[in-house]
Coordinates of C-alpha atoms in Angstrom, one line a residue:
M1 CA -8.5 103.7 -63.6
K2 CA -8.0 100.9 -66.4
M3 CA -6.6 101.4 -69.4
T4 CA -5.0 100.5 -72.3
G5 CA -1.9 102.4 -73.1
A6 CA -3.5 103.5 -76.9
K7 CA -6.2 105.0 -74.4
M8 CA -3.5 106.5 -72.2
V9 CA -2.1 108.5 -75.3
V10 CA -5.0 109.8 -76.4
E11 CA -6.2 110.5 -72.7
S12 CA -2.6 112.5 -72.3
L13 CA -3.1 114.9 -74.9
H14 CA -6.6 115.5 -73.6
Q15 CA -4.8 116.4 -70.5
E16 CA -2.4 118.6 -72.3
G17 CA -5.8 120.6 -73.5
V18 CA -4.0 119.5 -76.9
E19 CA -6.5 120.9 -79.9
V20 CA -5.0 119.2 -83.0
V21 CA -2.6 117.0 -83.7
F22 CA -0.8 116.5 -87.3
G23 CA 0.1 112.6 -88.2
Y24 CA -0.4 109.5 -90.7
P25 CA -1.3 106.3 -89.5
G26 CA 0.5 102.9 -89.7
G27 CA 1.0 99.3 -88.1
A28 CA 2.6 99.9 -85.4
I29 CA 0.8 103.0 -84.0
M30 CA -3.0 101.3 -85.3
N31 CA -4.1 101.1 -81.8
V32 CA -3.8 105.0 -81.1
Y33 CA -5.1 105.8 -84.0
D34 CA -8.3 103.4 -83.2
E35 CA -8.6 104.8 -79.8
I36 CA -8.5 108.6 -82.1
Y37 CA -11.3 107.2 -84.2
K38 CA -13.7 106.4 -80.7
Q39 CA -12.7 109.8 -78.8
N40 CA -13.8 113.6 -79.5
Y41 CA -10.9 115.8 -77.6
F42 CA -9.0 117.1 -80.6
Q43 CA -8.8 117.2 -84.3
H44 CA -6.6 115.0 -85.9
I45 CA -5.3 116.6 -89.8
L46 CA -4.3 113.8 -92.3
N47 CA -1.2 114.9 -94.2
R48 CA 0.2 112.9 -97.2
H49 CA 3.5 112.7 -96.1
E50 CA 5.0 112.7 -93.2
Q51 CA 7.9 115.1 -92.9
A52 CA 4.5 117.5 -93.8
S53 CA 3.2 116.5 -90.7
I54 CA 6.4 117.3 -89.0
I55 CA 6.5 120.5 -90.2
A56 CA 2.5 121.3 -90.2
A57 CA 2.8 121.4 -86.2
E58 CA 5.9 123.2 -86.1
G59 CA 3.8 125.6 -88.0
Y60 CA 1.0 125.0 -85.3
A61 CA 3.7 125.9 -82.8
R62 CA 5.1 128.7 -84.0
A63 CA 2.8 130.5 -84.5
T64 CA 0.7 130.1 -81.2
G65 CA 4.0 129.3 -78.8
K66 CA 2.3 125.9 -78.0
V67 CA 3.7 122.8 -78.6
G68 CA 3.0 121.3 -81.8
V69 CA 1.8 117.5 -81.3
S70 CA 2.1 114.8 -84.7
I71 CA 2.1 111.4 -84.3
V72 CA 3.8 108.7 -87.1
T73 CA 4.3 105.0 -87.2
S74 CA 7.3 103.0 -87.3
G75 CA 9.9 102.8 -89.9
P76 CA 9.5 105.0 -93.0
G77 CA 6.5 106.5 -91.0
F78 CA 9.3 107.6 -88.6
T79 CA 12.1 108.4 -91.5
N80 CA 10.2 110.5 -93.1
A81 CA 9.6 112.6 -89.7
V82 CA 13.0 112.8 -89.5
T83 CA 13.3 116.1 -91.2
G84 CA 11.1 117.8 -89.8
L85 CA 12.4 116.7 -86.5
A86 CA 15.9 118.4 -87.0
D87 CA 14.3 121.2 -88.7
A88 CA 12.6 122.1 -85.4
Y89 CA 15.3 121.3 -83.4
M90 CA 17.8 123.8 -85.4
D91 CA 15.1 126.8 -84.6
S92 CA 14.1 125.6 -80.5
I93 CA 10.3 125.3 -81.4
P94 CA 8.3 123.1 -78.9
L95 CA 7.3 119.8 -80.4
V96 CA 5.9 116.5 -79.3
V97 CA 6.2 113.8 -81.9
I98 CA 5.3 110.0 -80.9
S99 CA 5.9 107.1 -82.9
G100 CA 4.4 103.3 -82.7
Q101 CA 7.3 101.3 -82.6
V102 CA 7.1 97.5 -83.4
P103 CA 6.5 95.1 -79.8
T104 CA 9.1 94.6 -77.3
T105 CA 9.5 91.0 -78.1
I106 CA 10.5 91.7 -81.7
I107 CA 12.7 95.2 -80.8
G108 CA 16.6 93.7 -82.4
S109 CA 15.3 91.4 -84.8
D110 CA 14.9 93.4 -88.1
G111 CA 11.3 93.0 -87.6
F112 CA 8.8 94.4 -90.3
Q113 CA 9.4 98.3 -90.5
E114 CA 11.8 98.0 -87.7
I115 CA 14.2 100.8 -87.0
D116 CA 16.3 102.4 -84.0
A117 CA 13.7 105.8 -83.7
V118 CA 15.7 106.8 -80.8
G119 CA 18.9 106.3 -82.2
I120 CA 17.9 108.2 -85.2
S121 CA 16.7 110.4 -83.6
R122 CA 18.9 111.3 -80.9
P123 CA 20.8 113.8 -82.0
C124 CA 17.6 115.9 -83.1
T125 CA 15.9 116.4 -80.6
K126 CA 15.8 117.8 -77.2
H127 CA 15.3 114.4 -75.4
N128 CA 13.6 111.5 -76.9
Y129 CA 12.3 108.1 -75.0
L130 CA 11.8 104.2 -75.9
V131 CA 8.2 103.5 -73.4
N132 CA 9.2 99.9 -72.1
R133 CA 6.6 99.8 -69.2
I134 CA 3.2 101.2 -69.7
E135 CA 3.0 102.6 -66.0
D136 CA 5.6 104.5 -67.2
L137 CA 3.4 106.3 -69.8
P138 CA 1.6 108.6 -68.9
R139 CA 4.5 110.5 -66.9
I140 CA 6.1 110.4 -69.7
I141 CA 4.0 112.2 -72.0
K142 CA 3.6 114.9 -69.3
E143 CA 7.4 114.7 -68.7
A144 CA 7.9 114.9 -72.9
F145 CA 5.5 118.3 -73.1
H146 CA 7.3 119.9 -70.1
I147 CA 10.6 119.5 -71.3
A148 CA 9.2 120.2 -75.1
S149 CA 8.0 123.5 -73.9
T150 CA 10.9 124.7 -70.9
G151 CA 13.5 126.3 -70.8
R152 CA 14.8 126.1 -74.3
P153 CA 12.3 124.6 -76.6
G154 CA 12.9 122.1 -79.2
P155 CA 11.5 118.8 -79.8
V156 CA 10.5 115.4 -78.0
H157 CA 10.6 112.2 -79.0
V158 CA 8.4 109.6 -77.2
D159 CA 8.8 106.0 -79.4
I160 CA 5.9 103.3 -78.0
P161 CA 6.2 99.6 -79.2
K162 CA 3.1 98.2 -80.4
D163 CA 2.4 95.7 -77.4
I164 CA 2.7 99.0 -74.7
T165 CA -0.5 100.2 -76.8
A166 CA -2.5 97.0 -76.5
E167 CA -1.6 96.4 -72.9
L168 CA -3.7 97.3 -69.5
G169 CA -2.6 99.9 -67.3
D170 CA -3.8 102.6 -64.6
F171 CA -4.0 105.2 -66.2
I172 CA -2.8 108.5 -63.2
Y173 CA -1.4 111.3 -65.3
P174 CA 1.2 113.0 -63.2
S175 CA -0.5 116.8 -62.0
E176 CA 3.8 117.6 -61.3
I177 CA 6.9 116.0 -62.6
N178 CA 10.5 116.1 -60.8
L179 CA 13.1 115.7 -62.7
P180 CA 15.8 116.4 -61.1
T181 CA 18.7 116.3 -64.1
Y182 CA 16.4 119.3 -65.9
K183 CA 16.4 122.7 -64.1
P184 CA 16.5 125.1 -66.5
T185 CA 17.5 128.4 -65.6
V186 CA 15.1 131.0 -65.6
N187 CA 16.2 133.8 -63.0
Y188 CA 19.5 135.8 -64.2
N189 CA 22.4 136.7 -62.0
K190 CA 21.7 139.4 -60.6
K191 CA 25.5 140.3 -60.4
Q192 CA 25.9 139.7 -64.0
L193 CA 22.8 141.7 -64.9
K194 CA 24.3 144.9 -62.5
R195 CA 28.1 144.5 -64.7
A196 CA 25.9 144.9 -68.1
M197 CA 23.5 147.8 -67.2
E198 CA 26.8 149.5 -65.7
A199 CA 28.6 148.5 -69.7
I200 CA 25.5 150.1 -71.2
S201 CA 26.0 153.0 -69.2
N202 CA 29.3 153.5 -70.0
A203 CA 28.7 152.6 -73.8
K204 CA 29.1 154.8 -76.8
K205 CA 27.7 152.9 -79.8
P206 CA 25.5 150.3 -77.8
L207 CA 23.3 147.4 -79.8
L208 CA 20.6 145.4 -79.7
Y209 CA 21.2 142.2 -81.4
V210 CA 17.8 140.3 -81.0
G211 CA 17.9 136.9 -81.8
G212 CA 15.1 134.3 -82.6
G213 CA 14.7 133.9 -78.6
A214 CA 13.1 137.1 -78.4
I215 CA 10.0 135.4 -80.0
L216 CA 10.2 131.9 -78.1
S217 CA 10.0 133.7 -74.8
N218 CA 7.4 135.6 -76.4
C219 CA 9.7 139.3 -75.3
A220 CA 9.0 141.6 -78.3
F221 CA 6.8 144.6 -75.7
E222 CA 9.6 144.1 -73.5
I223 CA 12.9 144.9 -76.2
R224 CA 11.0 147.5 -78.0
E225 CA 10.4 149.1 -74.5
L226 CA 14.2 148.2 -73.8
A227 CA 15.4 150.1 -77.0
K228 CA 13.0 153.3 -76.3
K229 CA 14.2 153.7 -72.9
L230 CA 17.3 154.6 -73.4
N231 CA 17.3 154.9 -77.3
I232 CA 19.5 151.6 -78.4
P233 CA 19.0 151.1 -82.1
A234 CA 18.4 147.4 -83.0
V235 CA 19.0 144.6 -85.4
E236 CA 17.5 141.5 -85.8
T237 CA 18.1 138.0 -87.0
L238 CA 16.0 136.4 -89.5
M239 CA 14.5 134.0 -86.8
A240 CA 13.9 137.4 -85.0
R241 CA 12.1 139.2 -87.8
G242 CA 8.5 141.3 -86.1
V243 CA 10.1 141.9 -83.0
M244 CA 10.5 145.5 -83.2
G245 CA 8.4 146.1 -86.1
D246 CA 9.8 147.7 -89.5
E247 CA 8.2 150.9 -88.6
N248 CA 10.1 151.3 -85.2
P249 CA 12.8 154.2 -85.4
L250 CA 14.9 152.4 -83.9
F251 CA 15.5 149.4 -85.7
F252 CA 17.7 149.3 -88.2
G253 CA 17.0 146.0 -90.5
M254 CA 18.4 141.9 -91.0
L255 CA 21.4 141.3 -90.3
G256 CA 24.1 138.8 -92.1
M257 CA 24.7 137.2 -94.9
H258 CA 21.6 139.2 -96.8
G259 CA 21.1 141.8 -94.1
E260 CA 20.4 145.4 -94.6
F261 CA 23.8 147.9 -94.9
S262 CA 22.4 150.0 -92.1
A263 CA 22.3 146.8 -89.8
N264 CA 26.0 145.4 -90.3
M265 CA 27.5 148.2 -90.3
A266 CA 25.7 148.7 -86.8
A267 CA 27.2 144.8 -86.2
H268 CA 30.5 146.4 -87.2
E269 CA 30.6 149.7 -85.5
T270 CA 29.1 149.0 -82.4
D271 CA 31.8 149.3 -78.6
L272 CA 28.8 146.9 -77.0
L273 CA 27.2 144.6 -78.4
I274 CA 23.7 143.3 -76.3
S275 CA 22.4 139.7 -78.0
L276 CA 19.3 139.4 -77.1
G277 CA 18.7 135.3 -77.6
A278 CA 20.6 134.8 -80.3
R279 CA 23.2 132.3 -81.0
F280 CA 25.9 134.3 -83.1
D281 CA 25.3 131.7 -86.3
D282 CA 27.1 131.2 -89.1
R283 CA 24.9 133.4 -91.8
V284 CA 24.9 136.6 -89.2
T285 CA 28.5 136.3 -88.1
G286 CA 30.1 136.5 -91.7
R287 CA 33.9 136.2 -90.6
L288 CA 33.5 135.4 -87.2
D289 CA 36.6 137.2 -86.0
E290 CA 36.2 140.3 -87.4
F291 CA 31.9 140.2 -86.4
A292 CA 31.4 142.8 -84.0
S293 CA 35.5 142.8 -83.5
K294 CA 35.1 146.8 -81.4
A295 CA 32.6 145.6 -79.4
K296 CA 32.0 144.1 -75.8
I297 CA 29.3 141.6 -75.6
I298 CA 26.4 141.2 -73.8
H299 CA 25.1 138.0 -74.1
V300 CA 22.1 136.9 -72.7
D301 CA 20.2 133.4 -73.7
I302 CA 18.5 130.6 -71.7
D303 CA 21.1 128.2 -72.6
P304 CA 24.1 127.6 -70.5
T305 CA 25.4 125.6 -74.0
S306 CA 24.7 128.6 -76.0
I307 CA 27.0 130.8 -74.9
A308 CA 30.5 131.0 -75.4
K309 CA 29.7 128.7 -78.0
L310 CA 31.0 130.6 -80.6
V311 CA 31.5 133.9 -79.1
V312 CA 32.7 134.6 -75.5
P313 CA 30.8 137.4 -74.3
D314 CA 32.3 139.8 -71.5
Y315 CA 29.4 140.1 -69.5
P316 CA 27.1 136.7 -70.2
I317 CA 23.9 136.2 -68.6
V318 CA 21.6 132.9 -68.5
G319 CA 18.1 133.3 -67.8
D320 CA 15.2 133.8 -69.4
L321 CA 15.1 136.8 -71.5
K322 CA 11.4 138.2 -70.8
I323 CA 12.4 138.1 -67.2
T324 CA 16.0 139.4 -67.9
V325 CA 14.8 142.5 -70.0
K326 CA 12.3 143.3 -67.7
A327 CA 14.2 143.4 -65.0
M328 CA 17.4 145.9 -67.7
I329 CA 13.8 147.8 -67.7
E330 CA 13.5 147.9 -64.0
A331 CA 17.4 148.9 -63.8
I332 CA 17.0 151.6 -65.6
D333 CA 13.4 152.9 -63.9
N334 CA 15.2 153.2 -61.0
G335 CA 17.4 155.0 -61.8
E336 CA 20.9 152.7 -60.8
N337 CA 22.8 154.1 -63.6
E338 CA 23.4 157.3 -65.8
F339 CA 23.2 156.6 -69.7
N340 CA 25.5 158.5 -72.5
D341 CA 23.6 160.1 -75.4
Y342 CA 22.9 158.0 -78.5
T343 CA 21.4 159.8 -80.6
N344 CA 24.6 160.6 -82.7
W345 CA 24.8 156.8 -83.1
V346 CA 21.2 156.6 -84.2
E347 CA 21.7 159.6 -86.5
L348 CA 24.8 157.4 -88.3
L349 CA 22.7 154.3 -88.7
R350 CA 20.3 156.4 -90.4
D351 CA 22.3 157.8 -92.1
Y352 CA 23.7 154.7 -93.5
R353 CA 19.9 153.9 -94.3
E354 CA 19.4 156.6 -96.3
K355 CA 23.0 155.9 -98.4
E356 CA 22.6 152.4 -99.1
P357 CA 18.8 151.3 -98.7
L358 CA 17.2 147.8 -99.5
R359 CA 16.0 148.5 -103.4
Y360 CA 15.8 146.5 -106.3
I361 CA 15.7 147.8 -109.9
D362 CA 12.2 147.5 -111.2
S363 CA 10.9 146.9 -114.4
T364 CA 8.3 147.5 -116.9
E365 CA 8.9 144.6 -118.9
V366 CA 8.7 141.7 -116.4
I367 CA 8.0 141.5 -112.7
K368 CA 10.8 141.3 -110.5
P369 CA 10.6 138.5 -107.6
Q370 CA 10.6 141.1 -104.9
W371 CA 8.2 143.1 -106.0
P372 CA 5.1 140.8 -105.4
I373 CA 6.4 140.9 -102.2
Q374 CA 6.7 144.3 -101.5
R375 CA 2.6 143.9 -103.4
V376 CA 1.3 141.8 -100.6
G377 CA 3.0 143.6 -97.8
H378 CA 1.1 146.9 -99.1
L379 CA -1.9 145.1 -99.4
L380 CA -2.5 143.0 -96.6
G381 CA 0.6 144.1 -93.9
A382 CA -0.6 142.8 -90.4
K383 CA -3.5 141.1 -91.9
A384 CA -1.1 138.0 -93.3
V385 CA 0.8 135.6 -91.4
I386 CA 4.3 135.2 -94.3
S387 CA 5.9 131.6 -94.4
T388 CA 8.1 130.4 -97.0
D389 CA 10.4 128.1 -98.3
V390 CA 13.8 128.3 -98.6
G391 CA 16.4 129.8 -101.1
Q392 CA 16.0 133.6 -102.9
H393 CA 12.4 134.2 -102.1
Q394 CA 13.0 133.1 -98.4
M395 CA 16.1 136.2 -98.2
W396 CA 13.7 138.7 -100.9
T397 CA 10.8 138.6 -97.9
A398 CA 13.1 138.5 -94.9
Q399 CA 14.3 141.7 -96.6
F400 CA 11.0 143.1 -98.1
Y401 CA 7.8 141.9 -96.2
P402 CA 7.1 144.5 -93.9
F403 CA 6.7 142.4 -90.4
S404 CA 4.7 144.3 -87.6
Y405 CA 4.6 141.9 -84.9
P406 CA 6.3 138.4 -83.6
R407 CA 5.0 134.7 -84.9
Q408 CA 4.0 137.2 -88.3
W409 CA 7.1 135.5 -90.1
I410 CA 7.2 131.5 -89.5
T411 CA 10.2 130.4 -91.8
S412 CA 13.2 127.4 -91.9
G413 CA 15.8 129.4 -90.6
G414 CA 18.5 126.4 -89.2
L415 CA 18.2 123.7 -91.5
G416 CA 17.1 125.1 -94.3
T417 CA 14.6 122.9 -95.2
M418 CA 12.9 123.3 -99.0
G419 CA 9.4 122.1 -99.0
F420 CA 8.7 123.5 -95.4
G421 CA 6.6 126.4 -96.9
L422 CA 3.2 124.8 -97.2
P423 CA 2.6 122.5 -95.0
A424 CA 4.0 125.3 -92.7
A425 CA 1.6 127.3 -93.4
M426 CA -0.9 124.9 -93.4
G427 CA -0.4 124.8 -89.8
V428 CA -0.4 128.7 -89.7
A429 CA -4.2 128.1 -91.2
R430 CA -5.1 125.8 -88.5
A431 CA -3.3 128.0 -86.0
L432 CA -5.5 131.2 -87.8
K433 CA -8.8 129.5 -88.1
G434 CA -11.7 131.9 -86.7
T435 CA -9.6 135.0 -87.0
D436 CA -9.4 137.5 -90.3
K437 CA -5.9 136.8 -91.2
V438 CA -4.3 135.1 -93.9
S439 CA -1.8 132.8 -94.7
I440 CA 0.6 133.1 -97.5
N441 CA 3.0 131.0 -98.7
F442 CA 6.3 132.6 -100.6
T443 CA 7.4 129.6 -102.6
G444 CA 9.9 128.9 -105.8
D445 CA 9.8 126.3 -108.3
G446 CA 11.5 124.4 -106.6
S447 CA 10.2 124.5 -102.8
I448 CA 7.2 124.1 -103.8
L449 CA 7.6 120.5 -105.5
M450 CA 8.6 119.2 -102.3
N451 CA 6.0 118.8 -100.2
I452 CA 3.3 119.4 -102.9
Q453 CA 0.7 116.7 -102.1
E454 CA -0.5 118.8 -99.2
L455 CA -2.5 120.6 -101.4
M456 CA -4.7 117.9 -101.4
T457 CA -4.7 118.0 -97.2
C458 CA -5.5 122.0 -97.3
V459 CA -8.8 121.1 -100.0
E460 CA -9.5 118.5 -97.8
Y461 CA -9.4 120.8 -93.7
E462 CA -10.3 123.9 -95.8
L463 CA -7.4 125.4 -95.0
P464 CA -7.2 128.4 -96.8
V465 CA -3.2 128.8 -98.0
I466 CA -2.1 131.2 -100.7
N467 CA 0.3 129.5 -102.2
I468 CA 2.6 132.6 -104.6
I469 CA 5.1 131.2 -106.5
L470 CA 8.0 133.3 -107.6
N471 CA 8.7 131.5 -110.4
N472 CA 12.2 132.0 -111.9
N473 CA 12.8 127.8 -113.5
Y474 CA 16.3 127.6 -111.5
L475 CA 17.2 126.6 -108.3
G476 CA 17.8 130.2 -107.6
M477 CA 19.8 130.6 -104.6
V478 CA 22.1 127.8 -106.1
R479 CA 22.4 129.6 -109.5
Q480 CA 22.9 132.7 -107.8
W481 CA 25.8 131.0 -106.2
Q482 CA 27.5 129.5 -109.1
T483 CA 26.9 132.5 -111.6
M484 CA 28.7 134.6 -108.6
F485 CA 31.9 132.1 -107.3
Y486 CA 31.5 129.0 -109.7
E487 CA 32.1 131.3 -113.0
N488 CA 28.4 130.6 -113.9
R489 CA 28.8 127.2 -114.6
L490 CA 25.1 126.5 -114.2
S491 CA 25.5 122.6 -112.6
Q492 CA 21.5 120.7 -112.1
T493 CA 20.0 124.3 -111.5
D494 CA 18.0 124.9 -114.1
L495 CA 14.0 123.8 -113.6
S496 CA 12.7 124.7 -116.5
A497 CA 10.6 121.2 -117.1
Q498 CA 8.0 122.1 -115.1
P499 CA 4.0 121.0 -114.4
N500 CA 1.7 123.8 -115.1
F501 CA 1.2 125.0 -111.3
K502 CA -3.1 126.1 -112.2
M503 CA -4.0 123.1 -113.7
L504 CA -2.2 121.0 -110.9
V505 CA -3.7 122.8 -107.8
E506 CA -6.9 122.9 -109.6
A507 CA -6.8 118.9 -110.0
F508 CA -6.6 118.8 -106.6
G509 CA -9.9 121.3 -105.4
G510 CA -7.5 124.4 -105.6
L511 CA -7.8 127.8 -107.2
G512 CA -5.0 128.1 -109.6
Y513 CA -3.8 131.8 -111.3
R514 CA -1.2 132.8 -113.4
V515 CA 0.2 136.1 -113.8
T516 CA 2.8 137.9 -116.1
T517 CA 1.6 140.9 -115.2
K518 CA 1.1 143.1 -112.3
E519 CA -2.4 143.8 -112.5
E520 CA -2.7 140.3 -112.8
F521 CA -1.5 139.9 -109.3
D522 CA -3.4 142.1 -108.3
A523 CA -6.5 140.6 -109.3
A524 CA -5.6 137.2 -108.5
L525 CA -4.7 138.0 -104.9
K526 CA -7.8 140.0 -104.6
D527 CA -9.9 137.2 -105.4
A528 CA -7.9 134.4 -103.4
V529 CA -7.8 136.2 -100.6
E530 CA -11.8 137.0 -101.1
K531 CA -12.7 133.5 -101.6
K532 CA -10.9 131.8 -98.3
R533 CA -9.5 128.4 -100.3
P534 CA -5.9 126.8 -100.6
A535 CA -4.9 128.4 -103.9
M536 CA -2.0 128.7 -106.0
I537 CA -1.0 132.1 -107.3
E538 CA 2.4 131.0 -110.1
V539 CA 4.0 134.4 -110.9
V540 CA 6.6 134.6 -113.8
V541 CA 9.3 136.7 -112.4
A542 CA 13.2 138.4 -114.0
R543 CA 14.9 134.5 -114.4
N544 CA 18.4 136.0 -113.2
E545 CA 18.1 138.3 -110.3
E546 CA 19.9 138.6 -107.2
V547 CA 19.4 138.5 -103.5
L548 CA 21.6 141.7 -102.9
P549 CA 22.9 142.7 -100.5
M550 CA 25.4 139.6 -100.4
V551 CA 28.0 139.0 -97.6
P552 CA 30.3 136.4 -99.4
N553 CA 31.8 133.8 -97.5
G554 CA 34.9 133.7 -95.6
H555 CA 34.0 137.5 -95.6
A556 CA 33.4 140.4 -92.9
L557 CA 30.0 142.0 -92.6
N558 CA 31.4 145.4 -93.6
E559 CA 32.4 143.8 -97.1
M560 CA 29.2 143.4 -98.7
T561 CA 28.1 143.0 -102.2
L562 CA 25.8 145.5 -102.9
I563 CA 23.3 146.5 -105.3
E564 CA 24.3 149.4 -107.9
G565 CA 21.3 151.8 -109.2
G566 CA 17.7 150.8 -108.2
K567 CA 15.2 152.1 -106.6

């Protein structure tokens, strides 16, 4: 069938089962947007900034496990999108981002809104394409979805010159693809798995170190089952929150720079660290040469480049995490090894948690920022899917919200993108459409202003995101470091000059609340949930609260700064 390149793009997205696209039109991509106007295959959500388009697609992808899709134009349209691409790349989120480009005859001449998009995106995408021939377009889009969603997921960028979108060609969408240089290793090495199981059977203090790969491979159930069968304790990274479920008796918290005492001590004292889809990030390990220094290491990951990148494991296993953990469970059920009784090890970690639980010093005079997070957890619990921006509120949410299932926690981990929360929560709200779940965004007074324009998008498309601003009039995390490590020289972190957030959200057509008491917060949250409209609850919180525990830079995980007193 003959059709234009622009129609090929839309037809290809339809063939891939895309139900929503986030984007922003412009000159170089106008032909594609004309085809979007003509068809009714999927919903298009018009963001107010291209960065938000990519992050909203991320939020949708993180919440559903599907490939998120975004379309932007050339030049500044694409450069605005780069932060979202880099964010998705760091956290291994499957996206297909399509950008318009100047016509092929103009490329290299510094044409209007020309930018080397493929060159710019190369270091922050899993793969990218510049479409030079219309006959290649269907195959490239098919490959883009395949690459984005298989192996270690990630964003794929497709740059399409305007003349290609106008040209006529034969549309044949491939039913399968063959990429000789791209063959992700899905199946584990059986000998390596056998060696790893023998190591577990010989260990006295094994520990499951669960990373974001557990979310991406959808194997939370299998990891819980593995832990239960052997009575092995588990800890999670920031990106793995929800895998074990916070009520699980074998779960001992998030580890790392702001990790729980019991989790960090578990990593410090274990004699066998079983890394499942984690990458030994610096915010997790602290001082690398002291991280799990008493332990042998099993490292399971689908990405061979992640293994031995920072820590050389004793038992490396390349393969899909879900398939590998299932095989570990089968080996246990088949009685191939005898395992030690780890009860004393689990009890030691319970003693650590009882001795040094996560806590804060509450107040009757001012709302402490941890309290609204706990309160939402108490009132909404599993009904809420939680997004955050980046900063102190992000760490408090990771610490104090009671996550009970995977994909309930949506945050920017590797890149740490301020401005992530609102557009991500928007993508989550679109993913939750038709369910009884609520999209909540915990944010700070610094982060929320970085993509505040997306309130208009939420209102227009009836995406009922509830933004909870923990307002301390500071760029909080930077202020904390300045206080702790820069002799309290507070350079450019005071955010006392602020808009009236209640009036601001109301100007966009949403619901606004400003609360200074716990009773006011409860009433505002109840009202916002019941009305199912975009909302913003500004909570005036204590200004100088610190995120603790904290492992200072250059220190080992057992060298934590702890809170004194509290509940």
